Tab-separated table of C-alpha atoms in Angstrom:
chain	number	residue	atom	x	y	z
A	1	UNK	CA	-9.623	22.944	7.871
A	2	UNK	CA	-9.148	25.913	5.538
A	3	UNK	CA	-10.217	26.603	1.973
A	4	UNK	CA	-7.664	27.707	-0.608
A	5	UNK	CA	-7.684	28.901	-4.191
A	6	UNK	CA	-4.848	27.968	-6.512
A	7	UNK	CA	-3.605	31.062	-8.335
A	8	UNK	CA	-2.441	28.979	-11.297
A	9	UNK	CA	-5.535	26.996	-12.255
A	10	UNK	CA	-8.208	28.776	-10.182
A	11	UNK	CA	-9.207	25.537	-8.497
A	12	UNK	CA	-10.667	25.717	-4.979
A	13	UNK	CA	-9.942	23.063	-2.371
A	14	UNK	CA	-9.759	22.273	1.349
A	15	UNK	CA	-6.376	21.445	2.853
A	16	UNK	CA	-7.819	18.305	4.478
A	17	UNK	CA	-10.127	15.562	3.322
A	18	UNK	CA	-13.294	15.096	5.428
A	19	UNK	CA	-11.478	12.455	7.538
A	20	UNK	CA	-8.759	14.948	8.537
A	21	UNK	CA	-5.942	13.658	6.324
A	22	UNK	CA	-3.987	16.416	4.502
A	23	UNK	CA	-4.968	16.941	0.876
A	24	UNK	CA	-2.388	17.797	-1.787
A	25	UNK	CA	-3.656	19.849	-4.706
A	26	UNK	CA	-2.134	19.472	-8.170
A	27	UNK	CA	-3.285	21.535	-11.171
A	28	UNK	CA	-5.047	19.792	-14.029
A	29	UNK	CA	-3.358	19.926	-17.428
A	30	UNK	CA	-4.500	22.559	-19.931
A	31	UNK	CA	-7.013	21.042	-22.313
A	32	UNK	CA	-6.235	20.628	-25.990
A	33	UNK	CA	-7.373	23.420	-28.301
A	34	UNK	CA	-7.162	24.098	-32.016
A	35	UNK	CA	-3.498	25.157	-31.764
A	36	UNK	CA	-2.103	22.978	-28.986
A	37	UNK	CA	-2.389	19.435	-27.712
A	38	UNK	CA	-3.180	18.814	-24.063
A	39	UNK	CA	-0.237	20.070	-21.959
A	40	UNK	CA	0.822	20.912	-18.404
A	41	UNK	CA	0.518	24.496	-17.164
A	42	UNK	CA	3.819	26.410	-17.145
A	43	UNK	CA	2.977	27.722	-13.654
A	44	UNK	CA	1.568	24.413	-12.413
A	45	UNK	CA	1.219	24.014	-8.652
A	46	UNK	CA	1.812	20.538	-7.280
A	47	UNK	CA	1.672	20.081	-3.500
A	48	UNK	CA	2.936	16.521	-3.529
A	49	UNK	CA	5.999	15.998	-1.363
A	50	UNK	CA	9.420	15.336	-2.872
A	51	UNK	CA	11.734	12.918	-1.077
A	52	UNK	CA	15.388	12.712	-2.136
A	53	UNK	CA	17.653	9.677	-1.807
A	54	UNK	CA	18.159	8.668	1.808
A	55	UNK	CA	14.684	9.798	2.807
A	56	UNK	CA	15.492	13.529	2.724
A	57	UNK	CA	12.345	15.621	2.797
A	58	UNK	CA	12.708	18.322	0.121
A	59	UNK	CA	9.351	20.133	0.309
A	60	UNK	CA	6.472	20.256	-2.134
A	61	UNK	CA	7.009	19.564	-5.815
A	62	UNK	CA	6.101	22.974	-7.200
A	63	UNK	CA	4.816	26.212	-5.654
A	64	UNK	CA	3.520	27.334	-9.055
A	65	UNK	CA	1.720	30.657	-8.884
A	66	UNK	CA	0.935	30.159	-5.190
A	67	UNK	CA	-2.360	30.037	-3.338
A	68	UNK	CA	-4.642	32.349	-1.434
A	69	UNK	CA	-6.599	31.302	1.641
A	70	UNK	CA	-10.322	31.986	1.334
A	71	UNK	CA	-11.178	31.367	4.982
A	72	UNK	CA	-8.428	33.174	6.899
A	73	UNK	CA	-6.420	36.373	6.459
A	74	UNK	CA	-3.502	35.083	8.502
A	75	UNK	CA	-2.715	31.860	6.652
A	76	UNK	CA	-0.897	31.917	3.338
A	77	UNK	CA	-0.541	28.195	2.704
A	78	UNK	CA	-1.989	24.923	4.068
A	79	UNK	CA	-0.734	24.288	7.610
A	80	UNK	CA	0.641	20.875	6.746
A	81	UNK	CA	2.829	22.488	4.050
A	82	UNK	CA	4.132	24.980	6.632
A	83	UNK	CA	5.026	21.999	8.872
A	84	UNK	CA	6.831	20.267	6.022
A	85	UNK	CA	8.751	23.463	5.152
A	86	UNK	CA	9.721	23.855	8.811
A	87	UNK	CA	11.048	20.284	8.894
A	88	UNK	CA	13.022	20.903	5.689
A	89	UNK	CA	14.519	24.116	7.120
A	90	UNK	CA	15.490	22.329	10.348
A	91	UNK	CA	17.184	19.533	8.404
A	92	UNK	CA	19.083	21.972	6.199
A	93	UNK	CA	20.201	23.987	9.235
A	94	UNK	CA	21.450	20.799	10.895
A	95	UNK	CA	23.324	19.760	7.749
A	96	UNK	CA	24.949	23.184	7.368
A	97	UNK	CA	26.006	23.433	11.016
B	1	UNK	CA	-13.846	-49.790	33.731
B	2	UNK	CA	-12.842	-46.187	34.192
B	3	UNK	CA	-9.281	-44.950	33.865
B	4	UNK	CA	-7.340	-44.004	36.974
B	5	UNK	CA	-6.797	-40.253	37.181
B	6	UNK	CA	-3.211	-39.055	37.552
B	7	UNK	CA	-2.710	-37.802	41.050
B	8	UNK	CA	-0.530	-34.919	42.144
B	9	UNK	CA	1.703	-37.517	43.722
B	10	UNK	CA	2.319	-39.130	40.288
B	11	UNK	CA	3.516	-35.813	38.958
B	12	UNK	CA	5.635	-34.902	41.929
B	13	UNK	CA	7.676	-38.075	41.924
B	14	UNK	CA	9.101	-37.385	38.425
B	15	UNK	CA	12.688	-36.228	38.837
B	16	UNK	CA	13.743	-33.236	36.701
B	17	UNK	CA	16.203	-34.276	34.004
B	18	UNK	CA	16.718	-30.859	32.437
B	19	UNK	CA	18.751	-28.286	34.302
B	20	UNK	CA	18.893	-24.579	33.541
B	21	UNK	CA	22.126	-22.688	34.024
B	22	UNK	CA	20.556	-19.318	34.720
B	23	UNK	CA	23.872	-17.766	35.742
B	24	UNK	CA	25.466	-18.370	32.343
B	25	UNK	CA	22.422	-18.309	30.042
B	26	UNK	CA	22.708	-16.830	26.550
B	27	UNK	CA	20.262	-14.108	25.561
B	28	UNK	CA	17.178	-15.608	23.906
B	29	UNK	CA	17.441	-13.296	20.929
B	30	UNK	CA	19.713	-12.748	17.984
B	31	UNK	CA	19.643	-8.953	18.074
B	32	UNK	CA	23.091	-7.979	19.258
B	33	UNK	CA	23.656	-4.236	19.196
B	34	UNK	CA	27.347	-3.416	18.869
B	35	UNK	CA	29.014	-0.186	19.923
B	36	UNK	CA	28.650	1.257	16.403
B	37	UNK	CA	25.098	0.043	15.829
B	38	UNK	CA	21.888	1.940	16.369
B	39	UNK	CA	18.234	1.128	16.573
B	40	UNK	CA	16.471	2.982	13.747
B	41	UNK	CA	12.758	3.603	13.558
B	42	UNK	CA	11.232	4.020	10.111
B	43	UNK	CA	7.865	5.699	9.673
B	44	UNK	CA	5.753	6.339	6.599
B	45	UNK	CA	2.415	8.083	7.112
B	46	UNK	CA	-0.410	10.037	5.513
B	47	UNK	CA	-0.525	12.609	8.365
B	48	UNK	CA	1.999	13.830	10.925
B	49	UNK	CA	2.398	11.037	13.494
B	50	UNK	CA	3.852	10.193	16.891
B	51	UNK	CA	5.357	6.738	17.263
B	52	UNK	CA	6.063	5.378	20.732
B	53	UNK	CA	8.888	2.860	21.014
B	54	UNK	CA	9.189	0.503	23.987
B	55	UNK	CA	12.301	-1.654	24.213
B	56	UNK	CA	13.993	-3.957	26.729
B	57	UNK	CA	17.762	-4.551	26.702
B	58	UNK	CA	20.129	-6.979	28.361
B	59	UNK	CA	23.152	-4.939	29.386
B	60	UNK	CA	26.722	-6.338	29.589
B	61	UNK	CA	26.504	-6.422	33.414
B	62	UNK	CA	23.363	-8.583	33.273
B	63	UNK	CA	20.889	-5.821	34.058
B	64	UNK	CA	17.669	-5.693	32.076
B	65	UNK	CA	16.670	-2.141	31.173
B	66	UNK	CA	13.345	-0.861	29.883
B	67	UNK	CA	13.140	2.370	27.946
B	68	UNK	CA	10.530	4.348	26.040
B	69	UNK	CA	10.816	7.024	23.346
B	70	UNK	CA	8.132	9.142	21.672
B	71	UNK	CA	9.214	10.083	18.147
B	72	UNK	CA	7.463	12.727	16.054
B	73	UNK	CA	7.334	12.279	12.297
B	74	UNK	CA	6.290	14.862	9.703
B	75	UNK	CA	3.711	13.999	7.073
B	76	UNK	CA	5.472	11.891	4.452
B	77	UNK	CA	4.379	8.683	2.819
B	78	UNK	CA	8.024	8.079	1.936
B	79	UNK	CA	10.283	6.479	4.553
B	80	UNK	CA	11.539	8.734	7.349
B	81	UNK	CA	14.185	7.445	9.759
B	82	UNK	CA	14.977	8.391	13.353
B	83	UNK	CA	18.026	7.093	15.171
B	84	UNK	CA	18.084	5.718	18.719
B	85	UNK	CA	21.669	5.360	19.892
B	86	UNK	CA	22.046	2.382	22.236
B	87	UNK	CA	24.926	1.105	24.355
B	88	UNK	CA	26.353	-2.305	23.557
B	89	UNK	CA	23.598	-4.739	24.514
B	90	UNK	CA	21.274	-7.470	23.437
B	91	UNK	CA	17.827	-6.303	22.442
B	92	UNK	CA	15.239	-8.462	24.162
B	93	UNK	CA	12.083	-6.914	22.726
B	94	UNK	CA	10.861	-3.912	20.750
B	95	UNK	CA	7.294	-2.661	20.320
B	96	UNK	CA	6.173	0.256	18.126
B	97	UNK	CA	2.799	1.909	18.265
B	98	UNK	CA	1.393	4.905	16.420
B	99	UNK	CA	-0.359	6.856	19.159
B	100	UNK	CA	-0.930	10.092	17.301
B	101	UNK	CA	-3.531	12.234	18.998
B	102	UNK	CA	-5.466	14.524	16.662
B	103	UNK	CA	-8.854	14.725	15.006
B	104	UNK	CA	-7.943	12.704	11.924
B	105	UNK	CA	-9.720	9.356	11.776
B	106	UNK	CA	-7.885	7.590	8.994
B	107	UNK	CA	-4.220	7.994	9.811
B	108	UNK	CA	-2.209	5.316	8.104
B	109	UNK	CA	1.206	4.698	9.630
B	110	UNK	CA	3.693	2.061	8.454
B	111	UNK	CA	6.544	1.539	10.929
B	112	UNK	CA	9.656	-0.607	11.194
B	113	UNK	CA	12.417	-1.203	13.748
B	114	UNK	CA	15.837	-1.775	12.205
B	115	UNK	CA	19.338	-2.389	13.563
B	116	UNK	CA	21.925	-0.670	11.387
B	117	UNK	CA	25.172	1.287	11.504
B	118	UNK	CA	24.115	3.789	8.838
B	119	UNK	CA	20.797	5.305	7.835
B	120	UNK	CA	19.000	2.090	6.927
B	121	UNK	CA	17.993	2.739	3.354
B	122	UNK	CA	17.532	-0.381	1.262
B	123	UNK	CA	21.268	-1.062	1.035
B	124	UNK	CA	22.282	-0.431	4.642
B	125	UNK	CA	19.810	-2.216	6.874
B	126	UNK	CA	21.595	-4.927	8.857
B	127	UNK	CA	18.540	-6.456	10.499
B	128	UNK	CA	14.873	-5.552	10.226
B	129	UNK	CA	13.260	-6.587	13.481
B	130	UNK	CA	9.605	-5.840	12.782
B	131	UNK	CA	7.457	-3.880	10.353
B	132	UNK	CA	3.796	-3.258	9.721
B	133	UNK	CA	0.882	-0.832	9.907
B	134	UNK	CA	0.219	0.406	13.420
B	135	UNK	CA	-2.753	2.234	14.855
B	136	UNK	CA	-3.442	3.476	18.361
B	137	UNK	CA	-4.479	0.016	19.483
B	138	UNK	CA	-2.253	-2.176	17.353
B	139	UNK	CA	1.453	-2.357	18.233
B	140	UNK	CA	4.040	-3.936	15.967
B	141	UNK	CA	6.477	-5.972	18.018
B	142	UNK	CA	9.574	-8.143	17.946
B	143	UNK	CA	10.410	-10.995	18.504
B	144	UNK	CA	6.748	-12.015	18.700
B	145	UNK	CA	4.127	-10.383	16.514
B	146	UNK	CA	3.087	-10.356	12.883
B	147	UNK	CA	5.227	-8.670	10.245
B	148	UNK	CA	3.402	-7.260	7.232
B	149	UNK	CA	4.717	-5.782	4.041
B	150	UNK	CA	3.175	-2.487	3.030
B	151	UNK	CA	0.901	-4.007	0.381
B	152	UNK	CA	0.123	-7.580	1.478
B	153	UNK	CA	-2.923	-6.474	3.416
B	154	UNK	CA	-6.192	-4.626	3.051
B	155	UNK	CA	-5.547	-0.920	2.463
B	156	UNK	CA	-7.183	1.849	4.406
B	157	UNK	CA	-10.518	3.044	2.963
B	158	UNK	CA	-10.675	6.793	2.456
B	159	UNK	CA	-13.233	9.305	1.222
B	160	UNK	CA	-11.642	12.356	-0.371
B	161	UNK	CA	-13.127	15.607	-1.579
B	162	UNK	CA	-11.023	16.883	-4.452
B	163	UNK	CA	-10.468	20.279	-6.036
B	164	UNK	CA	-13.341	22.304	-7.469
B	165	UNK	CA	-12.026	23.238	-10.900
B	166	UNK	CA	-12.421	26.757	-12.260
B	167	UNK	CA	-15.293	27.330	-14.699
B	168	UNK	CA	-14.596	25.598	-17.998
B	169	UNK	CA	-11.795	23.503	-16.495
B	170	UNK	CA	-11.583	19.751	-15.951
B	171	UNK	CA	-11.418	17.711	-12.758
B	172	UNK	CA	-7.977	16.256	-12.041
B	173	UNK	CA	-6.851	14.296	-8.971
B	174	UNK	CA	-3.320	13.022	-8.398
B	175	UNK	CA	-2.134	10.069	-6.314
B	176	UNK	CA	0.202	11.479	-3.620
B	177	UNK	CA	3.917	10.719	-3.527
B	178	UNK	CA	4.701	7.231	-2.140
B	179	UNK	CA	1.054	6.133	-2.145
B	180	UNK	CA	-0.806	3.452	-4.046
B	181	UNK	CA	-4.533	3.788	-4.655
B	182	UNK	CA	-7.314	1.525	-5.808
B	183	UNK	CA	-10.093	3.778	-7.014
B	184	UNK	CA	-13.470	2.352	-5.974
B	185	UNK	CA	-15.849	5.165	-6.942
B	186	UNK	CA	-15.987	8.789	-8.131
B	187	UNK	CA	-19.003	11.120	-7.951
B	188	UNK	CA	-19.405	14.664	-9.269
B	189	UNK	CA	-21.892	16.950	-11.031
B	190	UNK	CA	-21.600	19.090	-14.125
B	191	UNK	CA	-23.700	22.212	-14.574
B	192	UNK	CA	-23.688	23.378	-18.156
B	193	UNK	CA	-23.938	27.013	-19.169
B	194	UNK	CA	-26.413	28.458	-21.659
B	195	UNK	CA	-23.887	28.027	-24.472
B	196	UNK	CA	-25.338	25.609	-27.008
B	197	UNK	CA	-23.191	22.472	-27.293
B	198	UNK	CA	-23.326	18.737	-26.683
B	199	UNK	CA	-21.069	17.813	-23.760
B	200	UNK	CA	-19.936	14.214	-23.315
B	201	UNK	CA	-18.239	13.334	-20.023
B	202	UNK	CA	-15.357	10.864	-19.856
B	203	UNK	CA	-12.971	9.888	-17.059
B	204	UNK	CA	-9.396	9.116	-18.110
B	205	UNK	CA	-6.502	7.586	-16.172
B	206	UNK	CA	-2.943	8.654	-16.941
B	207	UNK	CA	0.577	8.255	-15.588
B	208	UNK	CA	0.906	11.890	-14.543
B	209	UNK	CA	2.674	12.955	-17.692
B	210	UNK	CA	-0.279	12.686	-20.017
B	211	UNK	CA	-0.089	9.078	-21.223
B	212	UNK	CA	-3.669	7.835	-20.915
B	213	UNK	CA	-3.883	4.084	-20.407
B	214	UNK	CA	-7.591	3.711	-19.646
B	215	UNK	CA	-10.731	5.769	-20.072
B	216	UNK	CA	-14.431	5.311	-19.671
B	217	UNK	CA	-17.388	7.573	-20.289
B	218	UNK	CA	-21.069	8.084	-20.918
B	219	UNK	CA	-22.867	7.453	-24.172
B	220	UNK	CA	-25.231	10.416	-24.046
B	221	UNK	CA	-24.989	14.185	-24.434
B	222	UNK	CA	-25.502	16.844	-21.793
B	223	UNK	CA	-26.906	19.918	-23.494
B	224	UNK	CA	-27.081	23.549	-22.314
B	225	UNK	CA	-28.379	24.726	-18.926
B	226	UNK	CA	-28.586	21.361	-17.213
B	227	UNK	CA	-27.099	19.778	-14.083
B	228	UNK	CA	-26.284	16.086	-14.335
B	229	UNK	CA	-24.858	13.906	-11.564
B	230	UNK	CA	-22.230	11.363	-12.608
B	231	UNK	CA	-21.271	8.244	-10.652
B	232	UNK	CA	-18.304	6.176	-11.759
B	233	UNK	CA	-17.790	2.974	-9.754
B	234	UNK	CA	-16.442	-0.529	-9.879
B	235	UNK	CA	-19.248	-3.017	-10.149
B	236	UNK	CA	-21.640	-0.927	-12.205
B	237	UNK	CA	-22.790	-2.646	-15.367
B	238	UNK	CA	-21.829	-0.597	-18.404
B	239	UNK	CA	-23.496	2.822	-18.594
B	240	UNK	CA	-26.965	3.515	-17.268
B	241	UNK	CA	-29.066	6.599	-16.704
B	242	UNK	CA	-28.768	9.655	-18.897
B	243	UNK	CA	-29.013	12.552	-16.507
B	244	UNK	CA	-29.626	12.123	-12.847
B	245	UNK	CA	-27.734	10.213	-11.820
B	246	UNK	CA	-25.631	8.536	-14.473
B	247	UNK	CA	-23.928	5.304	-13.408
B	248	UNK	CA	-20.790	4.304	-15.293
B	249	UNK	CA	-18.553	1.295	-14.838
B	250	UNK	CA	-14.931	1.957	-13.852
B	251	UNK	CA	-12.158	-0.344	-15.102
B	252	UNK	CA	-11.477	-2.832	-12.295
B	253	UNK	CA	-9.197	-3.336	-10.510
B	254	UNK	CA	-7.658	0.083	-11.092
B	255	UNK	CA	-4.452	0.338	-9.063
B	256	UNK	CA	-2.665	3.666	-9.415
B	257	UNK	CA	0.915	4.276	-8.191
B	258	UNK	CA	2.235	7.659	-7.083
B	259	UNK	CA	1.618	10.676	-9.351
B	260	UNK	CA	-0.845	8.817	-11.587
B	261	UNK	CA	-4.076	10.747	-12.110
B	262	UNK	CA	-7.702	10.401	-12.927
B	263	UNK	CA	-9.379	13.322	-14.613
B	264	UNK	CA	-12.378	14.256	-16.672
B	265	UNK	CA	-12.115	14.795	-20.414
B	266	UNK	CA	-15.244	16.552	-21.577
B	267	UNK	CA	-16.051	16.676	-25.247
B	268	UNK	CA	-17.619	20.053	-26.061
B	269	UNK	CA	-16.914	21.687	-22.685
B	270	UNK	CA	-17.739	25.418	-22.650
B	271	UNK	CA	-15.995	28.272	-20.808
B	272	UNK	CA	-18.764	28.715	-18.227
B	273	UNK	CA	-19.485	25.011	-17.584
B	274	UNK	CA	-18.868	24.149	-13.947
B	275	UNK	CA	-17.905	20.877	-12.279
B	276	UNK	CA	-18.419	20.291	-8.561
B	277	UNK	CA	-15.470	18.874	-6.618
B	278	UNK	CA	-15.224	15.122	-7.088
B	279	UNK	CA	-15.952	12.981	-4.035
B	280	UNK	CA	-14.146	9.705	-4.406
B	281	UNK	CA	-13.531	6.555	-2.408
B	282	UNK	CA	-10.176	4.878	-2.581
B	283	UNK	CA	-8.237	2.144	-0.843
B	284	UNK	CA	-4.781	3.455	0.062
B	285	UNK	CA	-1.463	1.761	0.760
B	286	UNK	CA	1.761	3.489	1.712
B	287	UNK	CA	4.827	2.862	-0.439
B	288	UNK	CA	7.782	3.965	1.706
């Protein structure tokens, strides 16, 4: 389990819930102020998985401004996202062959 | 007068009237797999999973074969399909079991066995043999066994620790893709800065694009330099306890489909106010 900081919203989170199930971070909307209503961040990160028609795994919804790992110098994203990206790359390679 | 017990002799003298033609018997199943058909295994999960498939086949020459496959599936609550190419045969039985080995304790895995010529999305499946949630000790099997849809059952209970928002920012938690949640309780704290203001904490539910359809909140202020604990849960009566801890009723039942959110909306929040990460309990179903 590693701790990450979202570089878009500044939120800090673990990549797993206490039970060991992967956790997907998604930035909160920007609050309303005197000039603007409540709105989504332009650089919003959303780690929820996108599935295309036919069950094709497409990766996470939005990388946004990225993340930094606070507990390891060698990891640059949650491990489960790396596994998903690897599966997407393998599928694309198979389709292009 | 007592009754006369039936003796073995009484049973033995009955002549058999039913004969079995075992040399020309038809297969006892309706799952014919043609030369262009395949057995497809569908898996939807909340963590990477291994599904073991055991199947028995009646081959054209009369042989009965047993085979086993271990299929690895990536994390995806949406349906993933893997193809098992079979020779022409009759399927006699299929059993699927999620035997993932890792440290996670709440892996939810919805599996199905399908006979189809193409990837068995909703329009292509020729025959769904069995489907249901499987754990390390519960196999889903065909032709005997219990089929379950993905929602006609008790969901898996999960405790999740969410994101710690930056100072001055709100809590926001999103239902993952292809999941359905019932939110049972949410707990967090708010530490207010020295900036003078009256903060009022609310929890809102929206569809992921900002349309709020339900909200609930406290009826008291949190002033500067204080830490209050907030509990939102189904079953609480109204709002009780200003301060530590506050207990607030959640709308019930609150079912949330994929990408819906719950989040705080804090009247009077200041730049240095700090929320802890929310700890929340949900019941989760997969929606492949």
